[in-house]
PDB file of C-alpha atoms and ligand atoms in Angstrom:
ATOM      1  CA  MET E  20      11.960  30.866  -7.369  1.00  0.00           C
ATOM      2  CA  TYR E  21      15.038  33.128  -7.465  1.00  0.00           C
ATOM      3  CA  ILE E  22      18.286  31.270  -8.167  1.00  0.00           C
ATOM      4  CA  LYS E  23      21.456  33.172  -7.371  1.00  0.00           C
ATOM      5  CA  PRO E  24      23.749  33.477 -10.425  1.00  0.00           C
ATOM      6  CA  GLU E  25      27.146  31.791 -10.224  1.00  0.00           C
ATOM      7  CA  THR E  26      30.292  32.221 -12.252  1.00  0.00           C
ATOM      8  CA  LEU E  27      31.812  29.010 -13.596  1.00  0.00           C
ATOM      9  CA  ARG E  28      34.558  28.065 -16.047  1.00  0.00           C
ATOM     10  CA  LEU E  29      33.085  26.850 -19.346  1.00  0.00           C
ATOM     11  CA  ASP E  30      34.670  23.368 -19.151  1.00  0.00           C
ATOM     12  CA  ARG E  31      33.368  22.874 -15.588  1.00  0.00           C
ATOM     13  CA  TYR E  32      29.956  24.165 -16.597  1.00  0.00           C
ATOM     14  CA  LEU E  33      29.720  21.703 -19.498  1.00  0.00           C
ATOM     15  CA  SER E  34      31.034  18.830 -17.415  1.00  0.00           C
ATOM     16  CA  ALA E  35      28.504  19.453 -14.612  1.00  0.00           C
ATOM     17  CA  GLN E  36      25.515  20.103 -16.845  1.00  0.00           C
ATOM     18  CA  LEU E  37      26.120  17.290 -19.309  1.00  0.00           C
ATOM     19  CA  GLY E  38      27.510  14.709 -16.865  1.00  0.00           C
ATOM     20  CA  ILE E  39      30.692  14.342 -18.919  1.00  0.00           C
ATOM     21  CA  SER E  40      34.370  14.489 -17.951  1.00  0.00           C
ATOM     22  CA  ARG E  41      36.273  17.749 -18.092  1.00  0.00           C
ATOM     23  CA  ASN E  42      38.402  16.279 -20.907  1.00  0.00           C
ATOM     24  CA  ASP E  43      35.298  15.487 -22.943  1.00  0.00           C
ATOM     25  CA  ALA E  44      34.059  19.035 -22.306  1.00  0.00           C
ATOM     26  CA  LYS E  45      37.374  20.416 -23.592  1.00  0.00           C
ATOM     27  CA  GLU E  46      37.088  18.191 -26.634  1.00  0.00           C
ATOM     28  CA  LEU E  47      33.660  19.669 -27.465  1.00  0.00           C
ATOM     29  CA  ILE E  48      35.124  23.172 -27.206  1.00  0.00           C
ATOM     30  CA  LYS E  49      38.142  22.201 -29.338  1.00  0.00           C
ATOM     31  CA  LYS E  50      35.849  20.807 -32.034  1.00  0.00           C
ATOM     32  CA  ARG E  51      34.010  24.172 -32.086  1.00  0.00           C
ATOM     33  CA  GLN E  52      30.742  22.529 -31.033  1.00  0.00           C
ATOM     34  CA  VAL E  53      30.087  24.961 -28.188  1.00  0.00           C
ATOM     35  CA  THR E  54      28.735  28.485 -28.483  1.00  0.00           C
ATOM     36  CA  VAL E  55      28.338  31.107 -25.782  1.00  0.00           C
ATOM     37  CA  ASN E  56      25.780  33.819 -26.529  1.00  0.00           C
ATOM     38  CA  GLY E  57      25.887  32.778 -30.166  1.00  0.00           C
ATOM     39  CA  GLU E  58      29.699  32.965 -30.608  1.00  0.00           C
ATOM     40  CA  ILE E  59      31.876  29.874 -30.961  1.00  0.00           C
ATOM     41  CA  ALA E  60      33.712  29.380 -27.666  1.00  0.00           C
ATOM     42  CA  LYS E  61      37.500  29.164 -27.916  1.00  0.00           C
ATOM     43  CA  LEU E  62      38.690  29.160 -24.303  1.00  0.00           C
ATOM     44  CA  TYR E  63      38.164  26.309 -21.840  1.00  0.00           C
ATOM     45  CA  ASP E  64      38.379  28.692 -18.924  1.00  0.00           C
ATOM     46  CA  MET E  65      36.000  31.300 -20.263  1.00  0.00           C
ATOM     47  CA  LYS E  66      33.765  32.530 -17.437  1.00  0.00           C
ATOM     48  CA  ILE E  67      30.075  31.683 -17.662  1.00  0.00           C
ATOM     49  CA  VAL E  68      27.493  33.493 -15.578  1.00  0.00           C
ATOM     50  CA  THR E  69      24.621  31.109 -14.897  1.00  0.00           C
ATOM     51  CA  GLY E  70      21.184  32.415 -15.673  1.00  0.00           C
ATOM     52  CA  SER E  71      22.424  35.059 -18.142  1.00  0.00           C
ATOM     53  CA  ASP E  72      24.979  33.518 -20.528  1.00  0.00           C
ATOM     54  CA  ILE E  73      23.450  31.191 -23.099  1.00  0.00           C
ATOM     55  CA  VAL E  74      25.549  28.103 -23.721  1.00  0.00           C
ATOM     56  CA  SER E  75      24.691  25.737 -26.556  1.00  0.00           C
ATOM     57  CA  VAL E  76      26.194  22.476 -27.778  1.00  0.00           C
ATOM     58  CA  ASN E  77      25.667  21.634 -31.433  1.00  0.00           C
ATOM     59  CA  GLY E  78      22.967  24.276 -31.499  1.00  0.00           C
ATOM     60  CA  ASN E  79      21.072  22.861 -28.501  1.00  0.00           C
ATOM     61  CA  GLU E  80      20.772  25.308 -25.647  1.00  0.00           C
ATOM     62  CA  ILE E  81      21.701  23.999 -22.201  1.00  0.00           C
ATOM     63  CA  ASN E  82      19.035  24.692 -19.634  1.00  0.00           C
ATOM     64  CA  TYR E  83      21.208  25.427 -16.574  1.00  0.00           C
ATOM     65  CA  ARG E  84      20.292  23.768 -13.293  1.00  0.00           C
ATOM     66  CA  LYS E  85      22.422  23.754 -10.196  1.00  0.00           C
ATOM     67  CA  TYR E  86      20.910  20.447  -9.083  1.00  0.00           C
ATOM     68  CA  VAL E  87      18.555  17.961 -10.660  1.00  0.00           C
ATOM     69  CA  TYR E  88      15.652  16.247  -8.935  1.00  0.00           C
ATOM     70  CA  ILE E  89      14.241  13.149 -10.570  1.00  0.00           C
ATOM     71  CA  MET E  90      11.141  11.044 -10.008  1.00  0.00           C
ATOM     72  CA  LEU E  91      11.731   7.452 -11.111  1.00  0.00           C
ATOM     73  CA  ASN E  92       9.153   4.698 -11.328  1.00  0.00           C
ATOM     74  CA  LYS E  93      11.449   1.883 -10.263  1.00  0.00           C
ATOM     75  CA  PRO E  94      10.820  -1.538 -11.766  1.00  0.00           C
ATOM     76  CA  ALA E  95      11.449  -4.738  -9.776  1.00  0.00           C
ATOM     77  CA  GLY E  96      14.910  -6.195 -10.377  1.00  0.00           C
ATOM     78  CA  THR E  97      16.823  -2.932  -9.981  1.00  0.00           C
ATOM     79  CA  VAL E  98      18.684  -1.848  -6.866  1.00  0.00           C
ATOM     80  CA  CYS E  99      18.748   1.556  -5.177  1.00  0.00           C
ATOM     81  CA  ALA E 100      22.500   2.020  -5.235  1.00  0.00           C
ATOM     82  CA  VAL E 101      25.037   4.038  -7.168  1.00  0.00           C
ATOM     83  CA  LYS E 102      26.994   0.909  -8.150  1.00  0.00           C
ATOM     84  CA  ASP E 103      26.296  -2.795  -7.930  1.00  0.00           C
ATOM     85  CA  GLU E 104      28.281  -5.778  -9.165  1.00  0.00           C
ATOM     86  CA  LEU E 105      25.297  -8.060  -9.690  1.00  0.00           C
ATOM     87  CA  SER E 106      22.162  -6.102 -10.530  1.00  0.00           C
ATOM     88  CA  PRO E 107      21.265  -3.064 -12.618  1.00  0.00           C
ATOM     89  CA  THR E 108      20.998   0.097 -10.528  1.00  0.00           C
ATOM     90  CA  VAL E 109      18.287   2.736 -10.671  1.00  0.00           C
ATOM     91  CA  LEU E 110      20.892   5.199 -11.975  1.00  0.00           C
ATOM     92  CA  GLU E 111      21.244   3.156 -15.165  1.00  0.00           C
ATOM     93  CA  LEU E 112      17.632   4.059 -15.962  1.00  0.00           C
ATOM     94  CA  ILE E 113      18.344   7.790 -16.044  1.00  0.00           C
ATOM     95  CA  PRO E 114      18.428   9.132 -19.634  1.00  0.00           C
ATOM     96  CA  GLN E 115      21.566  10.871 -20.848  1.00  0.00           C
ATOM     97  CA  GLU E 116      20.073  14.373 -20.706  1.00  0.00           C
ATOM     98  CA  LEU E 117      19.433  14.063 -16.955  1.00  0.00           C
ATOM     99  CA  ARG E 118      22.661  12.267 -16.069  1.00  0.00           C
ATOM    100  CA  ARG E 119      25.205  14.053 -13.934  1.00  0.00           C
ATOM    101  CA  LYS E 120      28.039  13.321 -11.624  1.00  0.00           C
ATOM    102  CA  GLY E 121      26.970  12.904  -8.015  1.00  0.00           C
ATOM    103  CA  LEU E 122      23.441  11.582  -8.631  1.00  0.00           C
ATOM    104  CA  PHE E 123      22.204   9.128  -6.029  1.00  0.00           C
ATOM    105  CA  PRO E 124      18.887   7.666  -4.858  1.00  0.00           C
ATOM    106  CA  ALA E 125      17.672   9.409  -1.697  1.00  0.00           C
ATOM    107  CA  GLY E 126      16.308   6.467   0.253  1.00  0.00           C
ATOM    108  CA  ARG E 127      16.018   2.835  -0.701  1.00  0.00           C
ATOM    109  CA  LEU E 128      13.432   0.431  -1.972  1.00  0.00           C
ATOM    110  CA  ASP E 129      14.030  -3.321  -1.979  1.00  0.00           C
ATOM    111  CA  LYS E 130      15.093  -4.962  -5.216  1.00  0.00           C
ATOM    112  CA  ASP E 131      11.606  -6.465  -5.712  1.00  0.00           C
ATOM    113  CA  THR E 132       9.727  -3.255  -4.775  1.00  0.00           C
ATOM    114  CA  GLU E 133       8.426  -0.934  -7.468  1.00  0.00           C
ATOM    115  CA  GLY E 134       7.558   2.732  -7.463  1.00  0.00           C
ATOM    116  CA  PHE E 135       8.710   6.201  -6.532  1.00  0.00           C
ATOM    117  CA  VAL E 136      12.441   6.690  -6.043  1.00  0.00           C
ATOM    118  CA  PHE E 137      13.746  10.235  -5.633  1.00  0.00           C
ATOM    119  CA  ILE E 138      17.119  10.750  -7.284  1.00  0.00           C
ATOM    120  CA  THR E 139      19.204  13.898  -6.959  1.00  0.00           C
ATOM    121  CA  ASP E 140      22.696  15.362  -6.727  1.00  0.00           C
ATOM    122  CA  ASP E 141      21.567  17.778  -3.987  1.00  0.00           C
ATOM    123  CA  GLY E 142      22.986  16.141  -0.860  1.00  0.00           C
ATOM    124  CA  GLU E 143      21.638  18.771   1.498  1.00  0.00           C
ATOM    125  CA  LEU E 144      18.059  18.435   0.311  1.00  0.00           C
ATOM    126  CA  ALA E 145      18.244  14.624   0.334  1.00  0.00           C
ATOM    127  CA  HIS E 146      19.601  14.653   3.860  1.00  0.00           C
ATOM    128  CA  LYS E 147      16.810  16.941   5.004  1.00  0.00           C
ATOM    129  CA  MET E 148      14.190  14.824   3.256  1.00  0.00           C
ATOM    130  CA  LEU E 149      15.434  11.627   4.875  1.00  0.00           C
ATOM    131  CA  SER E 150      15.782  13.092   8.351  1.00  0.00           C
ATOM    132  CA  PRO E 151      13.018  11.853  10.689  1.00  0.00           C
ATOM    133  CA  ARG E 152      12.698  15.438  11.922  1.00  0.00           C
ATOM    134  CA  SER E 153      11.328  16.517   8.526  1.00  0.00           C
ATOM    135  CA  HIS E 154       8.346  14.135   8.942  1.00  0.00           C
ATOM    136  CA  VAL E 155       8.227  13.198   5.270  1.00  0.00           C
ATOM    137  CA  ASP E 156       5.748  10.277   5.125  1.00  0.00           C
ATOM    138  CA  LYS E 157       6.025   7.488   2.568  1.00  0.00           C
ATOM    139  CA  ILE E 158       2.905   5.825   1.188  1.00  0.00           C
ATOM    140  CA  TYR E 159       2.943   2.263  -0.172  1.00  0.00           C
ATOM    141  CA  TYR E 160       0.418   0.167  -2.033  1.00  0.00           C
ATOM    142  CA  ALA E 161       0.715  -3.487  -1.055  1.00  0.00           C
ATOM    143  CA  GLU E 162      -0.890  -6.747  -2.075  1.00  0.00           C
ATOM    144  CA  LEU E 163      -0.999  -9.420   0.589  1.00  0.00           C
ATOM    145  CA  ASP E 164      -0.999 -13.186   0.553  1.00  0.00           C
ATOM    146  CA  ARG E 165      -4.157 -13.323   2.692  1.00  0.00           C
ATOM    147  CA  GLU E 166      -6.958 -10.874   3.459  1.00  0.00           C
ATOM    148  CA  ALA E 167      -6.289  -8.154   6.012  1.00  0.00           C
ATOM    149  CA  ASP E 168      -8.892  -7.415   8.708  1.00  0.00           C
ATOM    150  CA  GLU E 169      -9.840  -4.465  10.927  1.00  0.00           C
ATOM    151  CA  SER E 170      -7.419  -5.568  13.661  1.00  0.00           C
ATOM    152  CA  TYR E 171      -4.519  -4.478  11.432  1.00  0.00           C
ATOM    153  CA  ILE E 172      -5.655  -0.841  11.697  1.00  0.00           C
ATOM    154  CA  GLU E 173      -5.271  -0.738  15.457  1.00  0.00           C
ATOM    155  CA  ARG E 174      -2.009  -2.682  15.437  1.00  0.00           C
ATOM    156  CA  PHE E 175      -0.523  -0.186  12.972  1.00  0.00           C
ATOM    157  CA  GLU E 176      -1.869   2.820  14.904  1.00  0.00           C
ATOM    158  CA  GLU E 177      -0.467   1.747  18.238  1.00  0.00           C
ATOM    159  CA  GLY E 178       3.092   1.293  16.901  1.00  0.00           C
ATOM    160  CA  MET E 179       4.103  -2.300  16.303  1.00  0.00           C
ATOM    161  CA  THR E 180       7.074  -4.211  17.579  1.00  0.00           C
ATOM    162  CA  ILE E 181       8.764  -6.255  14.879  1.00  0.00           C
ATOM    163  CA  ASP E 182      11.340  -9.038  15.080  1.00  0.00           C
ATOM    164  CA  GLY E 183      11.045  -9.274  18.840  1.00  0.00           C
ATOM    165  CA  ASP E 184      12.300  -5.903  19.988  1.00  0.00           C
ATOM    166  CA  GLU E 185      12.273  -3.353  17.173  1.00  0.00           C
ATOM    167  CA  LYS E 186       9.702  -0.688  17.942  1.00  0.00           C
ATOM    168  CA  CYS E 187       7.997   1.085  15.027  1.00  0.00           C
ATOM    169  CA  LEU E 188       6.380   4.491  15.164  1.00  0.00           C
ATOM    170  CA  PRO E 189       2.597   4.548  14.851  1.00  0.00           C
ATOM    171  CA  ALA E 190       1.653   4.018  11.194  1.00  0.00           C
ATOM    172  CA  LYS E 191      -1.486   3.815   9.112  1.00  0.00           C
ATOM    173  CA  ILE E 192      -3.047   1.046   7.063  1.00  0.00           C
ATOM    174  CA  GLU E 193      -6.073   1.504   4.832  1.00  0.00           C
ATOM    175  CA  LEU E 194      -7.951  -1.616   3.748  1.00  0.00           C
ATOM    176  CA  LEU E 195      -9.334  -1.580   0.222  1.00  0.00           C
ATOM    177  CA  PRO E 196     -12.619  -3.341  -0.708  1.00  0.00           C
ATOM    178  CA  ASP E 197     -10.507  -6.300  -1.889  1.00  0.00           C
ATOM    179  CA  ARG E 198      -8.996  -7.028   1.538  1.00  0.00           C
ATOM    180  CA  LYS E 199      -5.818  -8.396   0.031  1.00  0.00           C
ATOM    181  CA  LYS E 200      -5.006  -4.847  -1.102  1.00  0.00           C
ATOM    182  CA  VAL E 201      -3.952  -2.058   1.256  1.00  0.00           C
ATOM    183  CA  TYR E 202      -2.331   1.361   1.456  1.00  0.00           C
ATOM    184  CA  ILE E 203       0.265   1.825   4.184  1.00  0.00           C
ATOM    185  CA  THR E 204       1.678   5.143   5.418  1.00  0.00           C
ATOM    186  CA  LEU E 205       4.982   5.104   7.298  1.00  0.00           C
ATOM    187  CA  HIS E 206       6.666   7.983   9.096  1.00  0.00           C
ATOM    188  CA  GLU E 207      10.093   6.305   9.067  1.00  0.00           C
ATOM    189  CA  GLY E 208      12.077   3.915   6.880  1.00  0.00           C
ATOM    190  CA  LYS E 209      13.369   0.820   8.629  1.00  0.00           C
ATOM    191  CA  TYR E 210      14.902  -2.008   6.618  1.00  0.00           C
ATOM    192  CA  HIS E 211      12.120  -4.094   4.906  1.00  0.00           C
ATOM    193  CA  GLN E 212       9.687  -2.280   7.163  1.00  0.00           C
ATOM    194  CA  VAL E 213       6.399  -2.909   5.348  1.00  0.00           C
ATOM    195  CA  LYS E 214       7.182  -6.572   4.790  1.00  0.00           C
ATOM    196  CA  ARG E 215       8.255  -7.058   8.393  1.00  0.00           C
ATOM    197  CA  MET E 216       5.164  -5.322   9.809  1.00  0.00           C
ATOM    198  CA  ILE E 217       2.847  -7.428   7.695  1.00  0.00           C
ATOM    199  CA  HIS E 218       4.822 -10.551   8.592  1.00  0.00           C
ATOM    200  CA  ALA E 219       4.413  -9.701  12.295  1.00  0.00           C
ATOM    201  CA  LEU E 220       0.639  -9.886  11.715  1.00  0.00           C
ATOM    202  CA  GLY E 221       0.945 -13.417  10.327  1.00  0.00           C
ATOM    203  CA  ASN E 222       0.577 -12.368   6.694  1.00  0.00           C
ATOM    204  CA  GLU E 223       3.010 -11.701   3.807  1.00  0.00           C
ATOM    205  CA  VAL E 224       3.491  -8.962   1.199  1.00  0.00           C
ATOM    206  CA  VAL E 225       3.376 -10.389  -2.317  1.00  0.00           C
ATOM    207  CA  TYR E 226       3.647  -7.065  -4.184  1.00  0.00           C
ATOM    208  CA  LEU E 227       4.859  -3.672  -3.013  1.00  0.00           C
ATOM    209  CA  LYS E 228       4.970  -0.268  -4.656  1.00  0.00           C
ATOM    210  CA  ARG E 229       5.814   3.142  -3.199  1.00  0.00           C
ATOM    211  CA  VAL E 230       3.205   5.567  -4.492  1.00  0.00           C
ATOM    212  CA  GLN E 231       3.957   8.809  -2.632  1.00  0.00           C
ATOM    213  CA  ILE E 232       6.745  10.676  -0.843  1.00  0.00           C
ATOM    214  CA  GLY E 233       5.468  13.388   1.499  1.00  0.00           C
ATOM    215  CA  GLY E 234       2.774  15.313  -0.388  1.00  0.00           C
ATOM    216  CA  LEU E 235       4.138  14.330  -3.808  1.00  0.00           C
ATOM    217  CA  PRO E 236       2.449  11.359  -5.521  1.00  0.00           C
ATOM    218  CA  LEU E 237       4.158   9.191  -8.115  1.00  0.00           C
ATOM    219  CA  ASP E 238       3.142  10.449 -11.539  1.00  0.00           C
ATOM    220  CA  GLU E 239       0.673   7.842 -12.787  1.00  0.00           C
ATOM    221  CA  THR E 240       1.564   8.516 -16.405  1.00  0.00           C
ATOM    222  CA  LEU E 241       5.158   7.446 -15.796  1.00  0.00           C
ATOM    223  CA  PRO E 242       5.686   3.882 -17.081  1.00  0.00           C
ATOM    224  CA  LEU E 243       7.777   1.459 -15.007  1.00  0.00           C
ATOM    225  CA  GLY E 244      11.456   2.127 -15.598  1.00  0.00           C
ATOM    226  CA  SER E 245      10.955   5.741 -16.711  1.00  0.00           C
ATOM    227  CA  CYS E 246      11.641   8.970 -14.975  1.00  0.00           C
ATOM    228  CA  ARG E 247      11.065  12.676 -15.257  1.00  0.00           C
ATOM    229  CA  GLU E 248      12.501  15.757 -13.715  1.00  0.00           C
ATOM    230  CA  ILE E 249      10.781  17.164 -10.637  1.00  0.00           C
ATOM    231  CA  MET E 250      10.271  20.905 -10.720  1.00  0.00           C
ATOM    232  CA  HIS E 251      10.982  23.244  -7.807  1.00  0.00           C
ATOM    233  CA  LYS E 252       7.314  23.748  -7.008  1.00  0.00           C
ATOM    234  CA  GLU E 253       6.797  20.005  -6.736  1.00  0.00           C
ATOM    235  CA  ILE E 254       9.760  19.627  -4.394  1.00  0.00           C
ATOM    236  CA  GLU E 255       8.025  21.927  -1.949  1.00  0.00           C
ATOM    237  CA  LYS E 256       5.095  19.466  -2.049  1.00  0.00           C
ATOM    238  CA  ILE E 257       7.312  16.772  -0.549  1.00  0.00           C
ATOM    239  CA  TYR E 258       7.245  18.697   2.710  1.00  0.00           C
ATOM    240  CA  THR E 259       3.488  19.187   2.782  1.00  0.00           C
ATOM    241  CA  LYS E 260       1.146  16.727   4.455  1.00  0.00           C
TER     242      LYS E 260
HETATM  243  N1  URA V   5       9.232  -1.591   3.091  1.00  0.00           N
HETATM  244  C1  URA V   5       9.668  -2.756   2.580  1.00  0.00           C
HETATM  245  O1  URA V   5       9.479  -3.817   3.158  1.00  0.00           O
HETATM  246  N2  URA V   5      10.322  -2.703   1.402  1.00  0.00           N
HETATM  247  C2  URA V   5      10.533  -1.573   0.711  1.00  0.00           C
HETATM  248  O2  URA V   5      11.118  -1.621  -0.369  1.00  0.00           O
HETATM  249  C3  URA V   5      10.072  -0.374   1.261  1.00  0.00           C
HETATM  250  C4  URA V   5       9.417  -0.399   2.461  1.00  0.00           C
END
């Protein structure tokens, strides 16, 4: 994928790429810890051309990215928010090398839900991904209190009404051989939607995990609480069926 080069001041470049303040970036330059194309950088406002100038901090080259896209395997007990007074947020699980200003979770999972959370600082892409017009499905694995039966399939397909008057789009439920275990595909994201749909059928969700967003599955090798960067090619998968 071609990425158009940009020209940025060195202190802004460091601040954006390392998720540090502009003052901290200046400090690194002052302490002669930053090189540009192999030469120690002396000026905060030196112009950096992305994609061609090589910037290193303490000998480690910075791999320039305009935006970052992160796949997190969210553990229960964390909240999908940028800040929270009471609970740890998903952003606190992001390792230093991927941290940046402006990161936020695109879409929410409940505090007790596990699985795939997409985190980025690319507002435009997140907005597009969350828009119902993009038709990005979400797939969940759920464990239920009681066994599901075939009637669930039709109820999901016809579009259920939950909590009296809230109409859901047609959705899909797949029953696994152990009938207390199911996969559910939603085309929208209403508040507590999976739990409320199952509740409307007289059952309850006892465990919930998001396993796929659009055509991109959660990386099975990713332990709970860990994350990895999503590459451009994989982002395109989000929009495939
Ligand atoms: N549906 C729910 O009920 N909870 C989630 O976290 C996601 C979908």
